[in-house]
Amino acid sequence: MNDVRELLGRAADDAGRPVISTEAVYTKAARVRWRRRTAVSATAVCAVAAGVFLVPRLTGSAPAAPQTSSVASAAESPAATGRAGRLTALLPKGVGAIEEVSFADIIKHASPLPPEPPRTGPLDGQYAVRRDGGVGYLTVDVMDAKAVKRKLGGGARAVDLCHPTNGEPAPDNCVREELSGGRVLTIWSDDMNYGDGTPQWGPELAARLTLADGTLLGVRDSTGFEADIVQGPLLKTPPLTRVQLRALMLRTELLPKQ
C-alpha cells in the first residue's frame, strides 16, 4: 500500500504534519492512514468572510475558551472562480459552496505560507465545501507515471486495495472496478477514528483512479475536522455521495491533457 501512501501524502510536508493525509493513508492495521498530512500540496489563500463557528479545544486537561475562525456561509460566499469554479462546474447542484483553501493556512496557520508547488492535474488542490452551516473538504491530486515510478517503484497498478496480500484489513466498504482502457477505480470509506490528536478528522470517502499509463488520481471527500480553530463544524455526510464521487473520478477534466 506504499503507492497510496505516497500519492495522498506526497505534498503534505509543505503544509505540516497534523493535516489531511498521512504516511500510512488507509492502513487500518497501523491505524494512522489519512490523518496527519494533506493529500495535496499547499495552495491558494483561505477565504475570510462573515460568520463564526465555535469548536472547543481538543487538548489540555483544563477547559479553555473556544477559538473561532471567520467563514462565509454557502449563501454568503461569492461565486467560485478559478480552479474552484471549474471544479464546481463538474459537480451536481446542492453540493455546497466550494472555495480553494490551503491546509497550511487553516490547519497549521503557517506564516508566511509555503510557496505553491507545481501541479500535475489542472484541478489539483484543497477545497472547502460549505453546506448547511458545516464545512467539509475535497482534495484532488494527480501523480504522473514518472512520479509514480520514481516514488512507488512502478507497482501501483498491480495493487488491489480491497484485497491486501500483506495481512492487513481491507478498507471499509471498498469497491474496485476495472474500467475500459486499462483504468482501475477504487473507492472506500473511512471513519477516521484513530484516537487522540489534532486535528480530529470526521468520516470520509476516498477514491483512487489508476490509468493504463500508470498515472494516479486521488480524491478525498471529507466531512471536515475539529481542532482549536476551525472554519466550521463537520458536515453530517461527506460533500459528495459515493455515486457523485465516482462520477467525479471519471471526469477527464481532472487529468492532464494528453
Coordinates of N, CA, C and O in Angstrom, one line a residue, residues 175 177 179 185 187 207 240-251:
V175 N -14.7 -0.9 -2.9 CA -15.2 -1.4 -4.2 C -14.1 -1.1 -5.3 O -13.7 0.1 -5.4
E177 N -13.2 -1.4 -9.3 CA -13.7 -1.6 -10.7 C -12.6 -1.5 -11.7 O -11.8 -0.6 -11.7
L179 N -12.1 -0.7 -15.4 CA -12.9 0.0 -16.4 C -12.2 -0.1 -17.7 O -11.1 -0.7 -17.9
L185 N -10.5 1.8 -10.9 CA -11.1 2.8 -9.9 C -11.4 2.1 -8.6 O -12.1 1.0 -8.6
I187 N -12.9 2.9 -4.6 CA -13.5 3.8 -3.7 C -13.7 3.1 -2.4 O -14.2 1.9 -2.4
A207 N -11.0 7.9 -2.9 CA -11.0 7.3 -4.2 C -9.7 7.4 -4.9 O -8.9 8.4 -4.7
L240 N -19.6 14.8 -1.2 CA -20.1 14.0 -2.3 C -20.6 12.7 -1.8 O -20.0 12.0 -1.0
T241 N -21.7 12.2 -2.4 CA -22.1 10.8 -2.1 C -21.1 9.9 -2.9 O -20.3 10.3 -3.7
R242 N -21.2 8.6 -2.6 CA -20.3 7.6 -3.3 C -20.6 7.7 -4.8 O -19.7 7.7 -5.7
V243 N -21.9 7.8 -5.2 CA -22.2 7.9 -6.7 C -21.6 9.2 -7.3 O -21.1 9.2 -8.4
Q244 N -21.7 10.3 -6.6 CA -21.2 11.5 -7.1 C -19.7 11.5 -7.1 O -19.1 12.1 -8.1
L245 N -19.1 10.9 -6.1 CA -17.6 10.8 -6.1 C -17.1 10.0 -7.3 O -16.2 10.3 -8.0
R246 N -17.8 8.9 -7.6 CA -17.4 8.0 -8.7 C -17.5 8.8 -10.0 O -16.6 8.7 -10.9
A247 N -18.6 9.6 -10.2 CA -18.8 10.4 -11.4 C -17.7 11.4 -11.5 O -17.2 11.6 -12.6
L248 N -17.3 12.0 -10.4 CA -16.2 13.0 -10.5 C -14.9 12.3 -10.9 O -14.1 12.9 -11.7
M249 N -14.6 11.1 -10.4 CA -13.3 10.4 -10.7 C -13.2 10.1 -12.1 O -12.1 10.0 -12.7
L250 N -14.3 10.0 -12.8 CA -14.3 9.7 -14.3 C -14.3 10.9 -15.2 O -14.2 10.8 -16.4
R251 N -14.2 12.1 -14.6 CA -14.2 13.3 -15.4 C -12.8 13.5 -15.9 O -11.8 13.6 -15.1

